[in-house]
PDB file of C-alpha atoms in Angstrom:
ATOM      1  CA  MET A  28      92.664 146.840  69.833  1.00  0.00           C
ATOM      2  CA  THR A  29      89.006 147.595  70.486  1.00  0.00           C
ATOM      3  CA  SER A  30      87.258 147.090  73.774  1.00  0.00           C
ATOM      4  CA  LEU A  31      85.229 144.288  72.194  1.00  0.00           C
ATOM      5  CA  SER A  32      88.379 142.409  71.207  1.00  0.00           C
ATOM      6  CA  LEU A  33      89.820 142.920  74.691  1.00  0.00           C
ATOM      7  CA  LEU A  34      86.706 141.447  76.247  1.00  0.00           C
ATOM      8  CA  SER A  35      86.871 138.547  73.802  1.00  0.00           C
ATOM      9  CA  ALA A  36      90.534 137.860  74.573  1.00  0.00           C
ATOM     10  CA  SER A  37      89.970 138.019  78.320  1.00  0.00           C
ATOM     11  CA  SER A  38      87.022 135.637  78.080  1.00  0.00           C
ATOM     12  CA  LEU A  39      89.153 133.153  76.171  1.00  0.00           C
ATOM     13  CA  SER A  40      91.789 133.179  78.912  1.00  0.00           C
ATOM     14  CA  VAL A  41      89.301 132.460  81.696  1.00  0.00           C
ATOM     15  CA  PRO A  42      89.258 128.698  82.490  1.00  0.00           C
ATOM     16  CA  THR A  43      85.909 126.995  81.990  1.00  0.00           C
ATOM     17  CA  ARG A  44      86.591 124.083  84.372  1.00  0.00           C
ATOM     18  CA  LEU A  45      88.809 123.135  87.271  1.00  0.00           C
ATOM     19  CA  ASP A  46      92.257 121.910  86.318  1.00  0.00           C
ATOM     20  CA  PRO A  47      93.728 119.887  89.233  1.00  0.00           C
ATOM     21  CA  ILE A  48      97.239 119.972  87.791  1.00  0.00           C
ATOM     22  CA  GLN A  49      97.136 123.740  87.373  1.00  0.00           C
ATOM     23  CA  LEU A  50      95.751 124.151  90.877  1.00  0.00           C
ATOM     24  CA  PHE A  51      98.690 122.163  92.205  1.00  0.00           C
ATOM     25  CA  ILE A  52     101.217 124.155  90.174  1.00  0.00           C
ATOM     26  CA  ASP A  53      99.804 127.523  91.239  1.00  0.00           C
ATOM     27  CA  ALA A  54      99.522 126.596  94.930  1.00  0.00           C
ATOM     28  CA  ASP A  55     101.851 127.824  97.652  1.00  0.00           C
ATOM     29  CA  ILE A  56     104.846 125.573  98.407  1.00  0.00           C
ATOM     30  CA  VAL A  57     103.364 124.530 101.767  1.00  0.00           C
ATOM     31  CA  VAL A  58     100.062 123.574 100.151  1.00  0.00           C
ATOM     32  CA  GLN A  59     101.963 121.713  97.439  1.00  0.00           C
ATOM     33  CA  LEU A  60     103.803 119.670 100.069  1.00  0.00           C
ATOM     34  CA  VAL A  61     100.503 118.847 101.778  1.00  0.00           C
ATOM     35  CA  MET A  62      98.950 117.773  98.478  1.00  0.00           C
ATOM     36  CA  ALA A  63     101.970 115.679  97.523  1.00  0.00           C
ATOM     37  CA  GLY A  64     102.009 113.933 100.900  1.00  0.00           C
ATOM     38  CA  LEU A  65      98.296 113.156 100.693  1.00  0.00           C
ATOM     39  CA  LEU A  66      98.631 111.833  97.156  1.00  0.00           C
ATOM     40  CA  LEU A  67     101.488 109.542  98.206  1.00  0.00           C
ATOM     41  CA  ALA A  68      99.414 108.326 101.168  1.00  0.00           C
ATOM     42  CA  SER A  69      96.480 107.663  98.841  1.00  0.00           C
ATOM     43  CA  ILE A  70      98.669 105.683  96.423  1.00  0.00           C
ATOM     44  CA  TRP A  71     100.063 103.603  99.288  1.00  0.00           C
ATOM     45  CA  CYS A  72      96.542 102.994 100.617  1.00  0.00           C
ATOM     46  CA  TRP A  73      95.368 101.684  97.253  1.00  0.00           C
ATOM     47  CA  THR A  74      98.475  99.495  97.061  1.00  0.00           C
ATOM     48  CA  ILE A  75      97.544  97.993 100.433  1.00  0.00           C
ATOM     49  CA  ILE A  76      93.913  97.588  99.372  1.00  0.00           C
ATOM     50  CA  VAL A  77      94.764  95.705  96.189  1.00  0.00           C
ATOM     51  CA  SER A  78      97.517  93.571  97.737  1.00  0.00           C
ATOM     52  CA  PHE A  79      95.438  92.691 100.812  1.00  0.00           C
ATOM     53  CA  SER A  80      92.440  91.711  98.696  1.00  0.00           C
ATOM     54  CA  MET A  81      94.606  89.338  96.679  1.00  0.00           C
ATOM     55  CA  ARG A  82      96.410  88.049  99.772  1.00  0.00           C
ATOM     56  CA  ILE A  83      93.374  87.224 101.879  1.00  0.00           C
ATOM     57  CA  ALA A  84      91.648  85.563  98.932  1.00  0.00           C
ATOM     58  CA  GLY A  85      94.680  83.310  98.416  1.00  0.00           C
ATOM     59  CA  VAL A  86      95.026  82.567 102.133  1.00  0.00           C
ATOM     60  CA  LYS A  87      91.375  81.555 102.412  1.00  0.00           C
ATOM     61  CA  ARG A  88      91.652  79.327  99.355  1.00  0.00           C
ATOM     62  CA  ARG A  89      94.774  77.565 100.611  1.00  0.00           C
ATOM     63  CA  SER A  90      93.344  77.147 104.100  1.00  0.00           C
ATOM     64  CA  SER A  91      90.100  75.669 102.776  1.00  0.00           C
ATOM     65  CA  HIS A  92      92.008  73.216 100.589  1.00  0.00           C
ATOM     66  CA  PHE A  93      94.262  72.177 103.470  1.00  0.00           C
ATOM     67  CA  GLU A  94      91.391  71.708 105.932  1.00  0.00           C
ATOM     68  CA  GLU A  95      89.537  69.466 103.470  1.00  0.00           C
ATOM     69  CA  GLU A  96      92.642  67.333 102.976  1.00  0.00           C
ATOM     70  CA  PHE A  97      93.349  67.316 106.710  1.00  0.00           C
ATOM     71  CA  TRP A  98      89.981  65.830 107.654  1.00  0.00           C
ATOM     72  CA  ASP A  99      89.884  63.419 104.719  1.00  0.00           C
ATOM     73  CA  SER A 100      93.400  62.093 105.325  1.00  0.00           C
ATOM     74  CA  GLU A 101      93.998  58.933 107.321  1.00  0.00           C
ATOM     75  CA  ASN A 102      97.372  60.300 108.419  1.00  0.00           C
ATOM     76  CA  PRO A 103      96.977  64.088 108.847  1.00  0.00           C
ATOM     77  CA  GLU A 104     100.535  64.521 110.115  1.00  0.00           C
ATOM     78  CA  GLN A 105     101.873  63.698 106.658  1.00  0.00           C
ATOM     79  CA  LEU A 106     100.166  66.838 105.332  1.00  0.00           C
ATOM     80  CA  LEU A 107     102.236  68.952 107.683  1.00  0.00           C
ATOM     81  CA  VAL A 108     105.583  67.817 106.307  1.00  0.00           C
ATOM     82  CA  GLY A 109     107.619  70.013 103.993  1.00  0.00           C
ATOM     83  CA  LYS A 110     106.278  72.925 101.997  1.00  0.00           C
ATOM     84  CA  ARG A 111     102.605  72.307 102.620  1.00  0.00           C
ATOM     85  CA  LYS A 112     102.586  74.258 105.853  1.00  0.00           C
ATOM     86  CA  LYS A 113     104.312  77.320 104.431  1.00  0.00           C
ATOM     87  CA  ASP A 114     102.038  80.372 104.048  1.00  0.00           C
ATOM     88  CA  ASN A 115      99.068  78.323 105.230  1.00  0.00           C
ATOM     89  CA  PRO A 116      97.533  79.554 108.501  1.00  0.00           C
ATOM     90  CA  SER A 117      95.399  76.450 109.051  1.00  0.00           C
ATOM     91  CA  ALA A 118      98.438  74.214 108.671  1.00  0.00           C
ATOM     92  CA  ARG A 119     100.450  76.308 111.135  1.00  0.00           C
ATOM     93  CA  VAL A 120      97.619  76.124 113.669  1.00  0.00           C
ATOM     94  CA  ALA A 121      97.513  72.327 113.343  1.00  0.00           C
ATOM     95  CA  VAL A 122     101.302  72.142 113.616  1.00  0.00           C
ATOM     96  CA  ALA A 123     101.227  74.168 116.835  1.00  0.00           C
ATOM     97  CA  GLY A 124      98.713  71.799 118.398  1.00  0.00           C
ATOM     98  CA  LEU A 125     100.381  68.584 117.274  1.00  0.00           C
ATOM     99  CA  ASN A 126     103.832  69.804 118.304  1.00  0.00           C
ATOM    100  CA  GLU A 127     102.557  70.571 121.788  1.00  0.00           C
ATOM    101  CA  LEU A 128     100.881  67.162 121.914  1.00  0.00           C
ATOM    102  CA  ARG A 129     104.121  65.437 120.958  1.00  0.00           C
ATOM    103  CA  LYS A 130     106.158  67.361 123.530  1.00  0.00           C
ATOM    104  CA  SER A 131     103.630  66.630 126.270  1.00  0.00           C
ATOM    105  CA  THR A 132     103.334  62.904 125.542  1.00  0.00           C
ATOM    106  CA  GLU A 133     107.112  62.516 125.339  1.00  0.00           C
ATOM    107  CA  ALA A 134     107.459  63.696 128.943  1.00  0.00           C
ATOM    108  CA  LYS A 135     108.652  61.170 131.508  1.00  0.00           C
ATOM    109  CA  ALA A 136     105.823  61.816 133.922  1.00  0.00           C
ATOM    110  CA  GLN A 137     103.474  58.897 134.452  1.00  0.00           C
ATOM    111  CA  PRO A 138     100.572  58.649 134.322  1.00  0.00           C
ATOM    112  CA  ILE A 139      99.858  61.114 131.502  1.00  0.00           C
ATOM    113  CA  ASP A 140      98.087  64.265 132.651  1.00  0.00           C
ATOM    114  CA  ARG A 141      95.353  64.325 130.003  1.00  0.00           C
ATOM    115  CA  ASP A 142      93.682  67.487 131.269  1.00  0.00           C
ATOM    116  CA  GLY A 143      97.002  69.324 131.368  1.00  0.00           C
ATOM    117  CA  ILE A 144      97.812  68.188 127.826  1.00  0.00           C
ATOM    118  CA  ARG A 145      94.412  69.376 126.579  1.00  0.00           C
ATOM    119  CA  GLN A 146      94.946  72.796 128.121  1.00  0.00           C
ATOM    120  CA  ARG A 147      98.454  73.191 126.717  1.00  0.00           C
ATOM    121  CA  VAL A 148      97.342  72.105 123.235  1.00  0.00           C
ATOM    122  CA  ALA A 149      94.429  74.554 123.370  1.00  0.00           C
ATOM    123  CA  LEU A 150      96.712  77.390 124.471  1.00  0.00           C
ATOM    124  CA  ALA A 151      99.252  76.604 121.751  1.00  0.00           C
ATOM    125  CA  MET A 152      96.634  76.677 119.010  1.00  0.00           C
ATOM    126  CA  GLU A 153      94.892  79.772 120.367  1.00  0.00           C
ATOM    127  CA  GLY A 154      98.208  81.592 120.418  1.00  0.00           C
ATOM    128  CA  GLN A 155      98.899  80.552 116.830  1.00  0.00           C
ATOM    129  CA  VAL A 156      95.426  81.704 115.732  1.00  0.00           C
ATOM    130  CA  ALA A 157      96.061  85.132 117.271  1.00  0.00           C
ATOM    131  CA  GLU A 158      99.479  85.303 115.613  1.00  0.00           C
ATOM    132  CA  GLU A 159      97.995  84.470 112.209  1.00  0.00           C
ATOM    133  CA  ALA A 160      95.359  87.206 112.603  1.00  0.00           C
ATOM    134  CA  ASP A 161      98.008  89.750 113.623  1.00  0.00           C
ATOM    135  CA  ARG A 162     100.191  88.775 110.683  1.00  0.00           C
ATOM    136  CA  LEU A 163      97.295  89.115 108.259  1.00  0.00           C
ATOM    137  CA  ALA A 164      96.270  92.537 109.588  1.00  0.00           C
ATOM    138  CA  ASP A 165      99.829  93.843 109.825  1.00  0.00           C
ATOM    139  CA  ARG A 166      99.574  96.707 107.319  1.00  0.00           C
ATOM    140  CA  LEU A 167      95.952  97.659 107.941  1.00  0.00           C
ATOM    141  CA  ASN A 168      96.971 100.164 110.613  1.00  0.00           C
ATOM    142  CA  PHE A 169      98.189 102.479 107.866  1.00  0.00           C
ATOM    143  CA  LEU A 170      94.653 102.563 106.448  1.00  0.00           C
ATOM    144  CA  ALA A 171      93.266 103.510 109.846  1.00  0.00           C
ATOM    145  CA  THR A 172      95.914 106.205 110.311  1.00  0.00           C
ATOM    146  CA  THR A 173      95.294 107.673 106.868  1.00  0.00           C
ATOM    147  CA  GLY A 174      91.543 107.620 107.340  1.00  0.00           C
ATOM    148  CA  SER A 175      91.742 109.554 110.602  1.00  0.00           C
ATOM    149  CA  VAL A 176      94.627 111.937 109.844  1.00  0.00           C
ATOM    150  CA  ALA A 177      94.302 112.765 106.123  1.00  0.00           C
ATOM    151  CA  PRO A 178      91.265 115.105 106.480  1.00  0.00           C
ATOM    152  CA  PHE A 179      93.094 117.156 109.105  1.00  0.00           C
ATOM    153  CA  VAL A 180      96.242 117.325 106.997  1.00  0.00           C
ATOM    154  CA  GLY A 181      94.134 118.530 104.076  1.00  0.00           C
ATOM    155  CA  LEU A 182      92.448 121.035 106.382  1.00  0.00           C
ATOM    156  CA  PHE A 183      95.858 122.342 107.399  1.00  0.00           C
ATOM    157  CA  GLY A 184      96.654 122.940 103.727  1.00  0.00           C
ATOM    158  CA  THR A 185      93.321 124.707 103.306  1.00  0.00           C
ATOM    159  CA  VAL A 186      93.886 126.978 106.309  1.00  0.00           C
ATOM    160  CA  TRP A 187      97.364 127.838 105.075  1.00  0.00           C
ATOM    161  CA  GLY A 188      96.065 128.603 101.582  1.00  0.00           C
ATOM    162  CA  ILE A 189      93.290 130.839 102.904  1.00  0.00           C
ATOM    163  CA  MET A 190      95.791 132.670 105.116  1.00  0.00           C
ATOM    164  CA  ASN A 191      97.933 133.208 102.024  1.00  0.00           C
ATOM    165  CA  SER A 192      94.896 134.546 100.144  1.00  0.00           C
ATOM    166  CA  PHE A 193      94.196 137.094 102.885  1.00  0.00           C
ATOM    167  CA  PHE A 194      97.856 138.088 102.758  1.00  0.00           C
ATOM    168  CA  GLN A 195      97.472 138.744  99.025  1.00  0.00           C
ATOM    169  CA  ILE A 196      94.445 140.933  99.743  1.00  0.00           C
ATOM    170  CA  GLY A 197      96.488 142.994 102.163  1.00  0.00           C
ATOM    171  CA  SER A 198      99.556 143.290  99.942  1.00  0.00           C
ATOM    172  CA  GLN A 199      97.553 144.233  96.821  1.00  0.00           C
ATOM    173  CA  GLN A 200      94.937 146.219  98.728  1.00  0.00           C
ATOM    174  CA  ASN A 201      92.289 144.580  96.593  1.00  0.00           C
ATOM    175  CA  SER A 202      89.518 142.396  97.965  1.00  0.00           C
ATOM    176  CA  SER A 203      87.931 141.423  94.659  1.00  0.00           C
ATOM    177  CA  LEU A 204      87.172 137.779  93.896  1.00  0.00           C
ATOM    178  CA  ALA A 205      89.724 137.846  91.101  1.00  0.00           C
ATOM    179  CA  VAL A 206      92.438 138.185  93.747  1.00  0.00           C
ATOM    180  CA  VAL A 207      90.990 135.884  96.407  1.00  0.00           C
ATOM    181  CA  ALA A 208      89.349 133.100  94.412  1.00  0.00           C
ATOM    182  CA  PRO A 209      92.468 131.365  92.974  1.00  0.00           C
ATOM    183  CA  GLY A 210      94.119 130.997  96.373  1.00  0.00           C
ATOM    184  CA  ILE A 211      90.920 129.754  97.992  1.00  0.00           C
ATOM    185  CA  SER A 212      90.414 127.227  95.196  1.00  0.00           C
ATOM    186  CA  GLU A 213      93.922 125.894  95.681  1.00  0.00           C
ATOM    187  CA  ALA A 214      93.371 125.747  99.429  1.00  0.00           C
ATOM    188  CA  LEU A 215      90.089 123.868  99.161  1.00  0.00           C
ATOM    189  CA  PHE A 216      91.716 121.454  96.715  1.00  0.00           C
ATOM    190  CA  ALA A 217      93.982 120.322  99.562  1.00  0.00           C
ATOM    191  CA  THR A 218      90.932 119.361 101.620  1.00  0.00           C
ATOM    192  CA  ALA A 219      89.478 117.536  98.634  1.00  0.00           C
ATOM    193  CA  ILE A 220      92.659 115.476  98.276  1.00  0.00           C
ATOM    194  CA  GLY A 221      92.573 114.740 102.017  1.00  0.00           C
ATOM    195  CA  LEU A 222      89.041 113.372 101.689  1.00  0.00           C
ATOM    196  CA  PHE A 223      90.043 111.480  98.544  1.00  0.00           C
ATOM    197  CA  ALA A 224      92.721 109.703 100.573  1.00  0.00           C
ATOM    198  CA  ALA A 225      90.666 109.241 103.744  1.00  0.00           C
ATOM    199  CA  ILE A 226      87.328 107.914 102.468  1.00  0.00           C
ATOM    200  CA  PRO A 227      88.637 104.779 100.671  1.00  0.00           C
ATOM    201  CA  ALA A 228      91.038 104.132 103.560  1.00  0.00           C
ATOM    202  CA  VAL A 229      88.240 104.142 106.157  1.00  0.00           C
ATOM    203  CA  ILE A 230      85.947 101.963 104.039  1.00  0.00           C
ATOM    204  CA  ALA A 231      88.743  99.489 103.286  1.00  0.00           C
ATOM    205  CA  TYR A 232      89.897  99.355 106.902  1.00  0.00           C
ATOM    206  CA  ASN A 233      86.410  98.557 108.197  1.00  0.00           C
ATOM    207  CA  ARG A 234      85.805  95.983 105.485  1.00  0.00           C
ATOM    208  CA  PHE A 235      89.185  94.293 105.850  1.00  0.00           C
ATOM    209  CA  GLY A 236      88.943  94.359 109.631  1.00  0.00           C
ATOM    210  CA  HIS A 237      85.692  92.418 109.339  1.00  0.00           C
ATOM    211  CA  ARG A 238      87.305  89.917 106.978  1.00  0.00           C
ATOM    212  CA  VAL A 239      90.265  89.405 109.314  1.00  0.00           C
ATOM    213  CA  ASN A 240      87.932  88.844 112.269  1.00  0.00           C
ATOM    214  CA  SER A 241      85.886  86.406 110.216  1.00  0.00           C
ATOM    215  CA  PHE A 242      88.983  84.491 109.176  1.00  0.00           C
ATOM    216  CA  GLU A 243      90.253  84.449 112.766  1.00  0.00           C
ATOM    217  CA  SER A 244      86.928  82.940 113.891  1.00  0.00           C
ATOM    218  CA  ARG A 245      87.229  80.345 111.158  1.00  0.00           C
ATOM    219  CA  LEU A 246      90.747  79.411 112.300  1.00  0.00           C
ATOM    220  CA  GLN A 247      89.508  79.163 115.876  1.00  0.00           C
ATOM    221  CA  ARG A 248      86.751  76.751 114.816  1.00  0.00           C
ATOM    222  CA  PHE A 249      89.336  74.643 113.004  1.00  0.00           C
ATOM    223  CA  ALA A 250      91.542  74.692 116.120  1.00  0.00           C
ATOM    224  CA  ASP A 251      88.571  73.588 118.244  1.00  0.00           C
ATOM    225  CA  ARG A 252      87.946  70.635 115.934  1.00  0.00           C
ATOM    226  CA  VAL A 253      91.618  69.633 116.049  1.00  0.00           C
ATOM    227  CA  GLN A 254      91.560  69.912 119.832  1.00  0.00           C
ATOM    228  CA  ALA A 255      88.447  67.718 119.986  1.00  0.00           C
ATOM    229  CA  GLN A 256      90.171  65.100 117.821  1.00  0.00           C
ATOM    230  CA  ILE A 257      93.270  65.176 120.036  1.00  0.00           C
ATOM    231  CA  SER A 258      91.071  64.871 123.130  1.00  0.00           C
ATOM    232  CA  ARG A 259      89.429  61.731 121.724  1.00  0.00           C
ATOM    233  CA  GLU A 260      92.823  60.220 120.988  1.00  0.00           C
ATOM    234  CA  LEU A 261      93.985  60.969 124.530  1.00  0.00           C
ATOM    235  CA  GLU A 262      90.926  59.248 125.966  1.00  0.00           C
ATOM    236  CA  GLY A 263      91.678  56.166 123.921  1.00  0.00           C
ATOM    237  CA  ALA A 264      95.352  56.151 124.924  1.00  0.00           C
TER     238      ALA A 264
END
């Protein structure tokens, strides 16, 4: 085989673009574990992102529908019976307030302590609002953890890969790019996967955190209106 054919064959074997799958296959076992863990974290993050987007949209829709019916109804307590209050934060907030009102007015003490009842109703609804916000944001902590930790995990894989590349230089006594470049590419790929997992997680966490806070404020405004209505009824009692 001539030197020209050898050069032609070697040029055909040189990759013309990055192949992520091949980089993963050729990487050291430690780097592979880092990449696999980051990919699993990224998949779980996107699962949370999609499911939370659908969940909060449905919760807002159901809460809006309930609140409209609640204020238009002549007998709001009938709306709180049965399945209507299930998976409906606004309904659960109203139930908390009305239940506390019923317990307080059923007490034997006379005369009725209107100020005490108002305070207990307010506390009951505020506690329920906080519980609804915590329940809605339950799985968002994983996004925050991934966003803060994933780059460092990827960096660990990169450091390990570069250390392995320097080991190859020493064992082969050859410092040419042909020896070093593949290991460094695999190592840097771990950092890239870490950023791929972290960036969407941070963006989603900040965005969803804002939406949870906004929804919590909306529930608190609804609770304030219910409390005002209860206060008017107590004054007329």
